[in-house]
CSV table of C-alpha atoms in Angstrom, one decimal:
chain,number,residue,atom,x,y,z
H,1,MET,CA,-58.5,17.3,-43.4
H,2,LYS,CA,-56.9,18.4,-40.0
H,3,LYS,CA,-58.5,21.6,-40.1
H,4,SER,CA,-62.0,20.3,-40.8
H,5,LEU,CA,-61.9,17.5,-37.9
H,6,LYS,CA,-60.7,20.2,-35.8
H,7,ILE,CA,-63.6,22.4,-36.4
H,8,THR,CA,-66.1,19.4,-36.3
H,9,LEU,CA,-64.6,18.6,-32.8
H,10,SER,CA,-64.8,22.4,-31.9
H,11,ILE,CA,-68.7,22.3,-33.0
H,12,LEU,CA,-69.3,19.0,-31.3
H,13,LEU,CA,-67.7,20.2,-28.0
H,14,LEU,CA,-69.8,23.6,-28.2
H,15,VAL,CA,-72.9,21.8,-28.4
H,16,LEU,CA,-72.0,19.6,-25.5
H,17,VAL,CA,-71.1,22.8,-23.3
H,18,GLY,CA,-74.4,24.2,-24.4
H,19,TYR,CA,-76.4,21.5,-23.8
H,20,PHE,CA,-75.0,20.7,-20.5
H,21,GLY,CA,-75.0,24.3,-19.5
H,22,TYR,CA,-78.9,24.4,-20.5
H,23,THR,CA,-79.8,21.3,-18.7
H,24,HIS,CA,-77.9,22.9,-15.4
H,25,PHE,CA,-79.8,26.3,-15.7
H,26,LYS,CA,-82.9,24.5,-16.1
H,27,LYS,CA,-82.4,22.1,-13.3
H,28,THR,CA,-82.0,25.2,-11.2
H,29,SER,CA,-84.2,27.7,-12.7
H,30,VAL,CA,-87.4,25.5,-12.7
H,31,LEU,CA,-87.0,25.1,-8.9
H,32,LEU,CA,-87.1,29.1,-8.2
H,33,ASN,CA,-90.2,30.6,-7.2
H,34,VAL,CA,-92.2,27.5,-6.6
H,35,ILE,CA,-91.2,26.5,-2.9
H,36,HIS,CA,-92.6,28.1,0.1
H,37,GLU,CA,-89.7,30.0,2.0
H,38,ASP,CA,-90.7,28.1,5.1
H,39,ALA,CA,-90.7,24.3,3.4
H,40,GLU,CA,-89.8,21.9,5.8
H,41,SER,CA,-89.3,19.1,3.2
H,42,VAL,CA,-89.1,19.2,-0.3
H,43,ILE,CA,-90.0,16.3,-3.3
H,44,LYS,CA,-88.3,17.2,-6.6
H,45,VAL,CA,-89.8,14.9,-9.4
H,46,GLY,CA,-87.3,15.0,-12.2
H,47,VAL,CA,-89.8,15.3,-15.1
H,48,HIS,CA,-87.1,15.7,-17.9
H,49,ASP,CA,-84.8,13.1,-16.2
H,50,ILE,CA,-87.5,10.4,-16.2
H,51,THR,CA,-88.3,11.2,-20.1
H,52,LYS,CA,-85.0,10.9,-20.9
H,53,THR,CA,-84.3,7.7,-19.4
H,54,ILE,CA,-87.8,6.1,-20.9
H,55,VAL,CA,-86.3,7.5,-24.6
H,56,LEU,CA,-83.1,5.7,-23.9
H,57,ASP,CA,-84.7,2.6,-22.8
H,58,ALA,CA,-87.1,2.6,-25.9
H,59,LEU,CA,-84.0,2.9,-28.2
H,60,SER,CA,-82.5,-0.6,-26.4
H,61,SER,CA,-85.9,-2.2,-26.6
H,62,PRO,CA,-87.6,-1.0,-29.7
H,63,SER,CA,-89.8,-3.9,-30.4
H,64,TYR,CA,-91.4,-4.0,-26.6
H,65,TYR,CA,-92.0,-0.1,-27.3
H,66,TRP,CA,-93.4,-0.2,-30.8
H,67,LYS,CA,-95.8,-3.2,-30.0
H,68,ASN,CA,-97.2,-1.4,-26.9
H,69,THR,CA,-97.2,2.1,-28.2
H,70,LYS,CA,-99.2,0.9,-31.3
H,71,THR,CA,-101.5,-1.1,-29.1
H,72,TYR,CA,-102.0,2.0,-26.7
H,73,LYS,CA,-102.4,4.5,-29.7
H,74,ASP,CA,-105.1,2.0,-31.2
H,75,ASN,CA,-106.8,2.0,-27.9
H,76,LYS,CA,-106.9,5.7,-27.2
H,77,LYS,CA,-108.1,6.4,-30.9
H,78,ASP,CA,-111.7,6.9,-30.2
H,79,ASP,CA,-110.9,9.1,-27.2
H,80,SER,CA,-108.6,11.7,-28.8
H,81,LYS,CA,-109.6,15.0,-29.1
H,82,GLU,CA,-108.0,18.4,-29.9
H,83,ASP,CA,-106.5,19.9,-26.6
H,84,ASP,CA,-106.7,23.4,-26.8
H,85,GLY,CA,-104.2,24.0,-23.8
H,86,ILE,CA,-104.9,24.7,-20.1
H,87,GLY,CA,-102.4,27.7,-19.9
H,88,VAL,CA,-100.5,25.8,-17.4
H,89,ASP,CA,-97.4,23.9,-18.1
H,90,LEU,CA,-97.9,20.2,-16.2
H,91,LYS,CA,-95.0,18.6,-17.7
H,92,PRO,CA,-92.1,20.9,-16.5
H,93,TYR,CA,-88.4,20.3,-16.4
H,94,ALA,CA,-89.0,19.3,-13.0
H,95,MET,CA,-91.9,19.4,-10.4
H,96,ALA,CA,-91.2,20.2,-6.5
H,97,PHE,CA,-94.0,19.0,-3.9
H,98,TYR,CA,-93.4,20.5,-0.2
H,99,THR,CA,-94.4,20.4,3.4
H,100,ILE,CA,-94.6,23.3,5.7
H,101,LYS,CA,-94.1,22.8,9.8
H,102,HIS,CA,-97.2,23.2,11.7
H,103,ILE,CA,-99.6,22.0,8.8
H,104,ASP,CA,-99.7,18.2,9.4
H,105,ASN,CA,-101.0,15.6,6.5
H,106,THR,CA,-100.5,18.3,3.6
H,107,ILE,CA,-98.5,18.7,0.7
H,108,PHE,CA,-98.3,21.9,-1.6
H,109,THR,CA,-97.0,22.5,-5.0
H,110,THR,CA,-97.1,25.8,-7.0
H,111,PHE,CA,-97.3,26.0,-10.9
H,112,LYS,CA,-96.8,29.2,-13.2
H,113,ILE,CA,-99.4,30.3,-15.7
H,114,ASP,CA,-98.5,30.8,-19.0
H,115,ASP,CA,-101.8,31.8,-20.3
H,116,ILE,CA,-104.3,33.2,-18.0
H,117,GLU,CA,-107.4,33.0,-20.6
H,118,ALA,CA,-106.6,29.4,-21.6
H,119,PHE,CA,-106.6,28.5,-18.0
H,120,LYS,CA,-109.8,30.4,-17.1
H,121,LYS,CA,-111.6,28.3,-19.8
H,122,TYR,CA,-110.0,25.0,-18.3
H,123,ILE,CA,-110.8,25.9,-15.0
H,124,ASP,CA,-114.4,26.6,-15.4
H,125,LYS,CA,-115.0,23.6,-17.2
H,126,TYR,CA,-113.1,21.4,-14.7
H,127,ALA,CA,-115.5,22.7,-11.8
H,128,LYS,CA,-118.5,22.0,-13.7
H,129,GLU,CA,-117.1,18.7,-14.2
H,130,LYS,CA,-116.6,18.2,-10.3
H,131,SER,CA,-119.9,19.8,-9.4
H,132,SER,CA,-117.6,22.6,-7.7
H,133,VAL,CA,-118.0,26.2,-7.3
H,134,ILE,CA,-115.2,28.6,-7.7
H,135,THR,CA,-115.1,31.4,-5.4
H,136,ASN,CA,-113.7,34.8,-5.2
H,137,ASP,CA,-111.6,35.7,-2.1
H,138,ALA,CA,-111.6,39.4,-0.9
H,139,LYS,CA,-108.0,39.8,-1.2
H,140,GLY,CA,-108.1,39.5,-4.7
H,141,TYR,CA,-107.4,35.7,-5.8
H,142,LYS,CA,-109.8,32.8,-6.7
H,143,LYS,CA,-110.0,29.2,-5.2
H,144,LEU,CA,-111.7,26.0,-5.6
H,145,THR,CA,-112.1,23.3,-3.3
H,146,LEU,CA,-113.1,19.6,-4.0
H,147,GLU,CA,-113.9,18.1,-0.7
H,148,LYS,CA,-113.9,14.2,-1.9
H,149,SER,CA,-110.4,14.2,-3.4
H,150,LYS,CA,-109.4,17.0,-0.8
H,151,LEU,CA,-107.7,19.0,-3.1
H,152,MET,CA,-107.6,22.7,-2.7
H,153,LEU,CA,-106.6,25.2,-5.6
H,154,ALA,CA,-105.8,28.9,-5.3
H,155,TRP,CA,-104.5,31.2,-8.1
H,156,ASN,CA,-104.0,34.7,-9.5
H,157,SER,CA,-103.2,35.8,-12.9
H,158,GLU,CA,-99.3,34.3,-12.8
H,159,LYS,CA,-99.5,31.2,-10.4
H,160,ILE,CA,-101.7,28.6,-8.8
H,161,ALA,CA,-101.1,27.0,-5.3
H,162,VAL,CA,-102.1,23.6,-4.8
H,163,ALA,CA,-102.9,21.7,-1.4
H,164,LEU,CA,-103.8,18.1,-0.9
H,165,THR,CA,-104.5,17.6,2.5
H,166,LEU,CA,-106.4,14.6,4.5
H,167,ASP,CA,-107.9,16.8,7.4
H,168,THR,CA,-106.5,20.6,7.5
H,169,PRO,CA,-109.4,22.9,7.5
H,170,LEU,CA,-109.1,25.4,4.8
H,171,ASP,CA,-108.8,28.4,7.1
H,172,LYS,CA,-105.3,26.9,8.1
H,173,LEU,CA,-104.6,26.6,4.3
H,174,LYS,CA,-105.6,30.3,3.2
H,175,THR,CA,-102.1,31.7,5.0
H,176,VAL,CA,-100.0,29.4,2.8
H,177,PHE,CA,-102.2,30.6,-0.1
H,178,GLU,CA,-101.8,34.1,0.5
H,179,ASP,CA,-98.0,34.0,1.0
H,180,VAL,CA,-97.8,32.4,-2.4
H,181,LEU,CA,-100.1,34.6,-4.5
H,182,LEU,CA,-100.1,37.7,-2.5
H,183,ARG,CA,-96.7,38.0,-0.8
H,184,ASP,CA,-94.5,36.2,-3.0
H,185,LYS,CA,-93.0,34.3,-0.4
H,186,LEU,CA,-91.2,31.8,-2.4
H,187,ILE,CA,-87.5,30.9,-2.7
H,188,SER,CA,-85.7,32.8,-5.4
H,189,ASP,CA,-82.3,32.2,-4.2
H,190,LYS,CA,-80.3,29.9,-6.4
H,191,ASN,CA,-77.6,29.7,-3.6
H,192,HIS,CA,-80.4,28.6,-0.9
H,193,ASP,CA,-79.4,25.1,0.6
H,194,ILE,CA,-82.8,23.4,-0.6
H,195,ILE,CA,-82.4,24.6,-4.1
H,196,LYS,CA,-78.7,23.5,-4.2
H,197,LYS,CA,-79.4,20.0,-3.1
H,198,LEU,CA,-82.1,19.2,-5.6
H,199,SER,CA,-80.7,20.7,-8.5
H,200,SER,CA,-77.2,18.9,-7.9
H,201,THR,CA,-79.0,15.7,-8.5
H,202,SER,CA,-80.2,13.6,-11.7
H,203,ASP,CA,-82.1,11.4,-9.6
H,204,HIS,CA,-85.8,10.6,-11.0
H,205,ILE,CA,-87.2,11.5,-7.4
H,206,VAL,CA,-85.6,13.3,-4.6
H,207,PHE,CA,-86.7,13.9,-1.1
H,208,VAL,CA,-84.9,16.5,0.8
H,209,ASN,CA,-85.4,17.4,4.7
H,210,LYS,CA,-82.6,19.5,6.2
H,211,GLU,CA,-79.5,17.0,6.0
H,212,SER,CA,-81.7,14.4,5.0
H,213,LEU,CA,-81.6,13.1,1.4
H,214,ILE,CA,-83.5,10.1,-0.2
H,215,THR,CA,-83.6,9.2,-3.9
H,216,LEU,CA,-85.7,7.2,-6.1
H,217,ASN,CA,-84.5,6.0,-9.6
H,218,PHE,CA,-86.5,4.1,-12.4
H,219,LYS,CA,-84.4,1.5,-14.0
H,220,ASP,CA,-84.6,-1.6,-16.2
H,221,LYS,CA,-86.2,-4.5,-14.1
H,222,GLY,CA,-86.6,-2.0,-11.3
H,223,ALA,CA,-86.9,0.9,-8.8
H,224,ILE,CA,-84.4,1.6,-6.5
H,225,VAL,CA,-84.5,3.4,-3.3
H,226,HIS,CA,-81.4,4.8,-1.5
H,227,GLY,CA,-81.0,7.4,1.3
H,228,ASP,CA,-79.9,8.8,4.9
H,229,ILE,CA,-82.3,10.4,7.3
H,230,TYR,CA,-80.6,12.5,9.9
H,231,THR,CA,-82.9,12.7,13.3
H,232,LYS,CA,-82.3,15.3,16.1
H,233,ASP,CA,-81.0,13.0,18.5
H,234,SER,CA,-78.9,9.7,18.5
H,235,GLU,CA,-80.0,6.5,18.4
H,236,ILE,CA,-83.7,7.3,18.5
H,237,TYR,CA,-84.5,3.8,16.9
H,238,LYS,CA,-82.9,0.4,18.0
H,239,THR,CA,-79.9,-0.9,16.4
H,240,SER,CA,-80.9,-4.6,16.9
H,241,THR,CA,-84.7,-5.8,16.7
H,242,THR,CA,-86.1,-9.2,17.4
H,243,TYR,CA,-89.2,-10.5,15.7
H,244,ASN,CA,-91.1,-13.3,14.7
H,245,SER,CA,-90.8,-14.2,11.0
H,246,LEU,CA,-93.4,-16.0,9.1
H,247,PRO,CA,-91.7,-18.4,6.4
H,248,GLU,CA,-93.1,-18.3,3.0
H,249,ALA,CA,-95.3,-15.4,3.8
H,250,SER,CA,-96.4,-13.2,0.5
H,251,LEU,CA,-96.2,-10.1,2.8
H,252,GLN,CA,-94.4,-9.3,5.7
H,253,LEU,CA,-93.9,-6.2,7.9
H,254,TYR,CA,-92.4,-4.9,11.2
H,255,PHE,CA,-91.8,-1.5,12.4
H,256,ASP,CA,-90.1,-1.1,15.9
H,257,ALA,CA,-90.9,2.5,16.9
H,258,ASN,CA,-89.2,2.2,20.1
H,259,PHE,CA,-91.5,4.1,22.5
H,260,ASN,CA,-88.9,3.2,25.2
H,261,ASN,CA,-87.8,6.9,23.8
H,262,LYS,CA,-90.7,9.0,25.0
H,263,GLU,CA,-90.2,11.3,22.2
H,264,ASN,CA,-91.4,8.6,19.7
H,265,GLU,CA,-94.2,7.7,21.6
H,266,LYS,CA,-95.4,11.5,21.7
H,267,ALA,CA,-94.6,11.8,17.8
H,268,PHE,CA,-96.9,8.9,17.3
H,269,SER,CA,-100.0,10.4,19.2
H,270,LYS,CA,-99.4,13.6,17.8
H,271,ASN,CA,-99.4,12.2,14.0
H,272,PHE,CA,-102.2,9.9,14.5
H,273,GLU,CA,-104.4,11.7,17.0
H,274,ASN,CA,-107.0,13.2,14.2
H,275,VAL,CA,-107.0,10.1,12.3
H,276,SER,CA,-110.9,9.3,12.1
H,277,PHE,CA,-110.3,5.4,12.5
H,278,PHE,CA,-109.4,5.9,16.2
H,279,SER,CA,-112.1,8.2,16.8
H,280,LYS,CA,-114.8,6.0,15.4
H,281,ASN,CA,-113.8,3.1,17.3
H,282,ASN,CA,-113.4,5.0,20.7
H,283,ILE,CA,-110.0,4.8,20.9
H,284,GLU,CA,-107.8,7.6,22.3
H,285,VAL,CA,-104.3,7.6,20.6
H,286,ALA,CA,-102.5,8.6,23.4
H,287,GLU,CA,-104.0,6.1,25.7
H,288,LEU,CA,-103.1,3.2,23.1
H,289,ALA,CA,-99.6,4.3,22.8
H,290,ASN,CA,-99.1,4.2,26.5
H,291,ARG,CA,-100.2,0.7,26.5
H,292,THR,CA,-97.8,-0.4,23.6
H,293,ASN,CA,-94.0,-0.5,23.1
H,294,GLY,CA,-94.0,0.9,19.7
H,295,PHE,CA,-93.7,-2.7,18.0
H,296,PHE,CA,-95.9,-3.3,15.4
H,297,SER,CA,-95.9,-6.2,12.9
H,298,ALA,CA,-98.4,-7.7,9.8
H,299,ALA,CA,-98.1,-10.5,7.7
H,300,ILE,CA,-100.5,-12.3,4.9
H,301,ILE,CA,-99.7,-16.3,4.3
H,302,GLY,CA,-102.1,-18.3,2.4
H,303,ARG,CA,-105.9,-18.3,3.0
H,304,THR,CA,-108.6,-19.5,5.3
H,305,THR,CA,-112.4,-20.0,5.8
H,306,GLN,CA,-114.5,-17.9,8.2
H,307,LEU,CA,-118.1,-18.1,8.8
H,308,ASP,CA,-120.1,-14.8,7.8
H,309,THR,CA,-123.6,-13.7,8.7
H,310,ILE,CA,-125.7,-12.8,6.0
H,311,ILE,CA,-128.8,-11.0,6.6
H,312,SER,CA,-131.9,-11.0,4.3
H,313,TYR,CA,-135.6,-10.1,4.8
H,314,ASP,CA,-139.0,-12.4,4.5
H,315,TYR,CA,-142.1,-12.2,6.0
H,316,ASP,CA,-143.9,-14.5,8.8
H,317,ASP,CA,-147.2,-15.6,8.8
H,318,ASN,CA,-148.4,-12.3,9.9
H,319,PHE,CA,-146.9,-10.6,6.8
H,320,GLU,CA,-144.7,-8.2,8.7
H,321,LYS,CA,-141.1,-8.0,7.8
H,322,VAL,CA,-138.4,-10.0,9.3
H,323,ALA,CA,-134.6,-10.6,9.4
H,324,VAL,CA,-133.3,-13.6,8.5
H,325,LYS,CA,-129.7,-14.6,9.5
H,326,LYS,CA,-127.8,-17.2,7.7
H,327,ARG,CA,-124.4,-18.4,8.1
H,328,GLN,CA,-122.4,-18.8,4.9
H,329,GLU,CA,-118.6,-19.8,4.6
H,330,LYS,CA,-116.0,-17.3,2.7
H,331,GLU,CA,-112.4,-17.6,2.0
H,332,VAL,CA,-110.3,-14.6,3.5
H,333,PRO,CA,-106.7,-13.9,3.5
H,334,LYS,CA,-104.8,-15.5,6.7
H,335,ILE,CA,-103.6,-12.2,8.1
H,336,THR,CA,-101.8,-11.9,11.4
H,337,ILE,CA,-101.3,-8.3,13.1
H,338,ASN,CA,-99.1,-8.0,16.2
H,339,LEU,CA,-98.6,-4.8,18.5
H,340,GLY,CA,-96.0,-5.2,21.2
H,341,VAL,CA,-97.4,-4.4,24.7
H,342,ASN,CA,-96.3,-2.8,28.1
H,343,GLU,CA,-96.4,-5.3,30.9
H,344,ASN,CA,-98.0,-3.0,33.3
H,345,GLU,CA,-101.1,-1.8,31.2
H,346,SER,CA,-102.8,-4.2,29.6
H,347,LEU,CA,-103.9,-3.2,25.8
H,348,ASP,CA,-106.5,-5.9,25.4
H,349,THR,CA,-108.4,-4.9,28.6
H,350,TYR,CA,-108.3,-1.2,27.4
H,351,LEU,CA,-109.8,-2.1,23.8
H,352,LYS,CA,-112.5,-4.6,25.6
H,353,ASN,CA,-113.4,-1.7,27.9
H,354,ASN,CA,-113.7,0.8,25.3
H,355,GLY,CA,-116.0,-1.7,22.8
H,356,ALA,CA,-113.4,-2.0,20.2
H,357,ILE,CA,-113.1,-5.9,21.2
H,358,ALA,CA,-116.0,-8.0,21.9
H,359,ASN,CA,-116.3,-11.4,22.5
H,360,ASP,CA,-112.5,-11.9,21.7
H,361,VAL,CA,-113.3,-10.2,18.2
H,362,LEU,CA,-112.0,-6.9,16.9
H,363,LEU,CA,-114.8,-4.9,15.8
H,364,SER,CA,-113.0,-2.3,14.1
H,365,ILE,CA,-111.7,-3.6,10.7
H,366,PRO,CA,-114.9,-4.7,8.6
H,367,TYR,CA,-115.0,-7.7,5.7
H,368,TYR,CA,-112.6,-9.9,8.1
H,369,THR,CA,-113.1,-11.5,11.6
H,370,PHE,CA,-110.0,-10.7,13.6
H,371,TYR,CA,-109.6,-12.9,16.6
H,372,ALA,CA,-107.8,-11.2,19.5
H,373,LYS,CA,-105.4,-12.6,21.7
H,374,GLU,CA,-103.2,-11.2,24.5
H,375,ASN,CA,-100.0,-12.7,26.1
H,376,ASN,CA,-97.1,-11.0,28.0
H,377,GLN,CA,-95.5,-9.5,25.0
H,378,ILE,CA,-98.1,-9.1,22.5
H,379,VAL,CA,-101.4,-8.8,21.6
H,380,SER,CA,-102.3,-10.3,18.4
H,381,PHE,CA,-105.2,-10.2,15.8
H,382,ASN,CA,-105.5,-13.2,13.3
H,383,THR,CA,-108.2,-13.9,10.7
H,384,THR,CA,-107.5,-17.7,11.7
H,385,LYS,CA,-107.8,-19.2,15.3
H,386,GLU,CA,-105.1,-21.5,14.1
H,387,LYS,CA,-101.4,-21.0,15.8
H,388,LEU,CA,-99.0,-19.8,13.1
H,389,LYS,CA,-95.7,-21.3,12.9
H,390,THR,CA,-93.1,-18.7,13.4
H,391,GLU,CA,-89.4,-18.3,13.4
H,392,GLU,CA,-87.8,-15.9,15.9
H,393,LYS,CA,-85.1,-13.8,14.1
H,394,ASN,CA,-82.9,-10.6,15.1
H,395,SER,CA,-82.2,-7.8,12.6
H,396,ALA,CA,-80.0,-4.9,12.4
H,397,SER,CA,-83.3,-3.4,10.9
H,398,PHE,CA,-85.9,-1.2,12.7
H,399,PHE,CA,-88.2,-1.4,9.8
H,400,LYS,CA,-88.5,-4.1,7.1
H,401,LEU,CA,-91.1,-4.8,4.4
H,402,ASP,CA,-91.1,-7.9,2.3
H,403,VAL,CA,-93.5,-8.6,-0.6
H,404,ASP,CA,-93.7,-11.4,-2.9
H,405,PHE,CA,-96.3,-10.4,-5.5
H,406,ASN,CA,-96.6,-13.5,-7.2
H,407,HIS,CA,-98.1,-15.2,-4.0
H,408,LEU,CA,-99.8,-12.0,-2.7
H,409,GLN,CA,-102.3,-12.0,-5.7
H,410,LYS,CA,-103.2,-15.6,-4.8
H,411,ASP,CA,-103.6,-14.5,-1.1
H,412,ILE,CA,-105.6,-11.4,-1.3
H,413,THR,CA,-108.2,-9.9,-3.7
H,414,ILE,CA,-108.1,-6.3,-4.1
H,415,SER,CA,-109.7,-5.6,-7.6
H,416,ARG,CA,-107.4,-3.2,-9.2
H,417,ALA,CA,-104.4,-3.6,-6.9
H,418,ASN,CA,-104.3,-7.2,-8.0
H,419,ASP,CA,-103.6,-5.9,-11.6
H,420,VAL,CA,-100.6,-4.1,-10.6
H,421,PHE,CA,-99.4,-7.2,-8.4
H,422,ALA,CA,-99.6,-9.3,-11.7
H,423,LEU,CA,-97.0,-6.9,-13.1
H,424,LEU,CA,-94.6,-7.3,-10.1
H,425,GLU,CA,-92.2,-9.6,-8.6
H,426,THR,CA,-90.9,-8.4,-5.3
H,427,LEU,CA,-90.8,-5.2,-2.9
H,428,ASN,CA,-88.1,-4.8,-0.1
H,429,ILE,CA,-87.3,-1.8,2.1
H,430,GLU,CA,-85.7,-1.6,5.3
H,431,ALA,CA,-84.3,1.0,7.4
H,432,ASN,CA,-81.3,0.7,9.9
H,433,GLN,CA,-80.2,3.1,12.9
H,434,LEU,CA,-76.3,3.4,12.5
H,435,LYS,CA,-75.0,2.7,16.2
H,436,GLY,CA,-73.9,5.7,18.0
H,437,THR,CA,-75.3,8.3,15.4
H,438,ASN,CA,-78.3,10.2,14.4
H,439,LYS,CA,-78.0,8.7,10.9
H,440,ILE,CA,-80.7,6.3,9.4
H,441,LYS,CA,-79.9,4.4,6.3
H,442,ILE,CA,-82.7,3.4,3.8
H,443,VAL,CA,-82.5,1.0,1.0
H,444,GLY,CA,-85.1,-0.9,-1.2
H,445,ASN,CA,-86.2,-2.1,-4.4
H,446,LEU,CA,-89.2,-2.9,-6.2
H,447,LEU,CA,-88.8,-5.6,-9.3
H,448,GLY,CA,-91.2,-6.1,-12.3
H,449,LYS,CA,-91.2,-9.1,-14.6
H,450,ASN,CA,-89.1,-7.9,-17.4
H,451,GLU,CA,-85.6,-7.6,-17.1
H,452,ASP,CA,-84.8,-5.5,-20.2
H,453,VAL,CA,-87.7,-2.9,-19.8
H,454,ASN,CA,-87.8,0.3,-17.4
H,455,ILE,CA,-90.4,-0.5,-14.5
H,456,ILE,CA,-92.5,2.6,-15.2
H,457,SER,CA,-93.0,1.4,-18.7
H,458,GLN,CA,-93.6,-2.1,-17.6
H,459,ILE,CA,-96.5,-1.0,-14.8
H,460,PHE,CA,-97.8,1.7,-17.6
H,461,PHE,CA,-97.9,-0.3,-20.6
H,462,GLY,CA,-99.3,-3.4,-18.5
H,463,LEU,CA,-102.2,-1.5,-16.9
H,464,GLN,CA,-103.1,-0.4,-20.4
H,465,LYS,CA,-103.6,-3.8,-21.7
H,466,ILE,CA,-105.6,-4.7,-18.8
H,467,GLU,CA,-107.9,-1.7,-19.4
H,468,ALA,CA,-107.9,-2.8,-23.1
H,469,GLU,CA,-108.9,-6.4,-22.1
H,470,GLU,CA,-111.7,-5.2,-19.8
H,471,ASN,CA,-113.2,-2.8,-22.2
H,472,SER,CA,-113.2,-5.5,-25.0
H,473,SER,CA,-114.8,-7.8,-22.6
H,474,ASN,CA,-117.6,-5.1,-21.7
H,475,GLU,CA,-118.3,-4.5,-25.4
H,476,ASN,CA,-118.8,-8.2,-25.9
H,477,ILE,CA,-121.3,-8.5,-23.0
């Protein structure tokens, strides 16, 4: 009996050692040869760790998963078709996305091709569906650009380089594609700092940038954010911030970017100088930054009415087509946006001189009318002329976002977004600059309605249910 027990325990021990050895190996190996050597920051999505969490959650809440999985399968029955495979594993043990210095507003990733023939069939079909053309590069790889989604792909017989960008021209991305596909300029050393940091964690999503590390984990009821960011210099943000709070607001956000630190002002100007919103409204980002102190806040609280001008067309007595303007009341969210200003440079005057404000109305934001007003400390843009009651508060956080989704879905109407809001309760995120250091602490959480079910499953099945109800409603019309 004792001998049998020893054998059983020995086998169990070997299985456990083998399993943990395998997972440790996979955590490292899956990250090799997929991240550029010059990567500045990397986000790892732990596909295996997330899947494992969902499986364990299903075991603890079997009735919830049984009911929702059955409904999901029934809804998808008619859409199911045999998948011939695409030649690429899009659900690896983990996925890595990275950014590269001097290539702004762009994120990259790399996939290994397992079956080039299957991938060729898939990508040809995909390009036709997107009405895009696959082109051959003179250096021996192929590429596909999807202008609408700002997605660019380049590949050879072994791997695919993917770039998702807001405004970076293809010529600038070409160097990265060639590094990945032709020069194999990818991290292959398992002792590289980035690989060691990423492989040592079992967090669901991990962000790494030099010493900085932020994690996101999906739990029962909610998602938890936690981490530290290290900046080049100490105390680049304030350790104490004063702001005007709106009690009972469904959404409240503030960010004190502290333009007293000129490096912060320069960084803001650089990051936003190519954003089309500003150029379309004849606003120079550097001039805007020079007239503010870096403080920004926004809030939504309730609803209000505005008069809207509806233009229709009719014919006069001479049978000539003329425009007819009608004034109509509409209900809109009660929104307030505030910018802290410098005393010596008037932001309000600058915006008026450049045509962004006319008759004390901000013209650059469609759908709602924002009334503009400046005092000694702030320029405010509000969808109501009434004065909102605020409370002055002092906080140790230079950034804070609080959302009450139960109230927000009543205050604002954004078709698909409101479906998500209905599944959630609250969102809270804040960032604190630790006094006398270059360390910033980030904490936050997103809470769902169901205390016993993982937040991912709540959102996934919740949206599937909404989609099924919409499809059923359309069929009955």
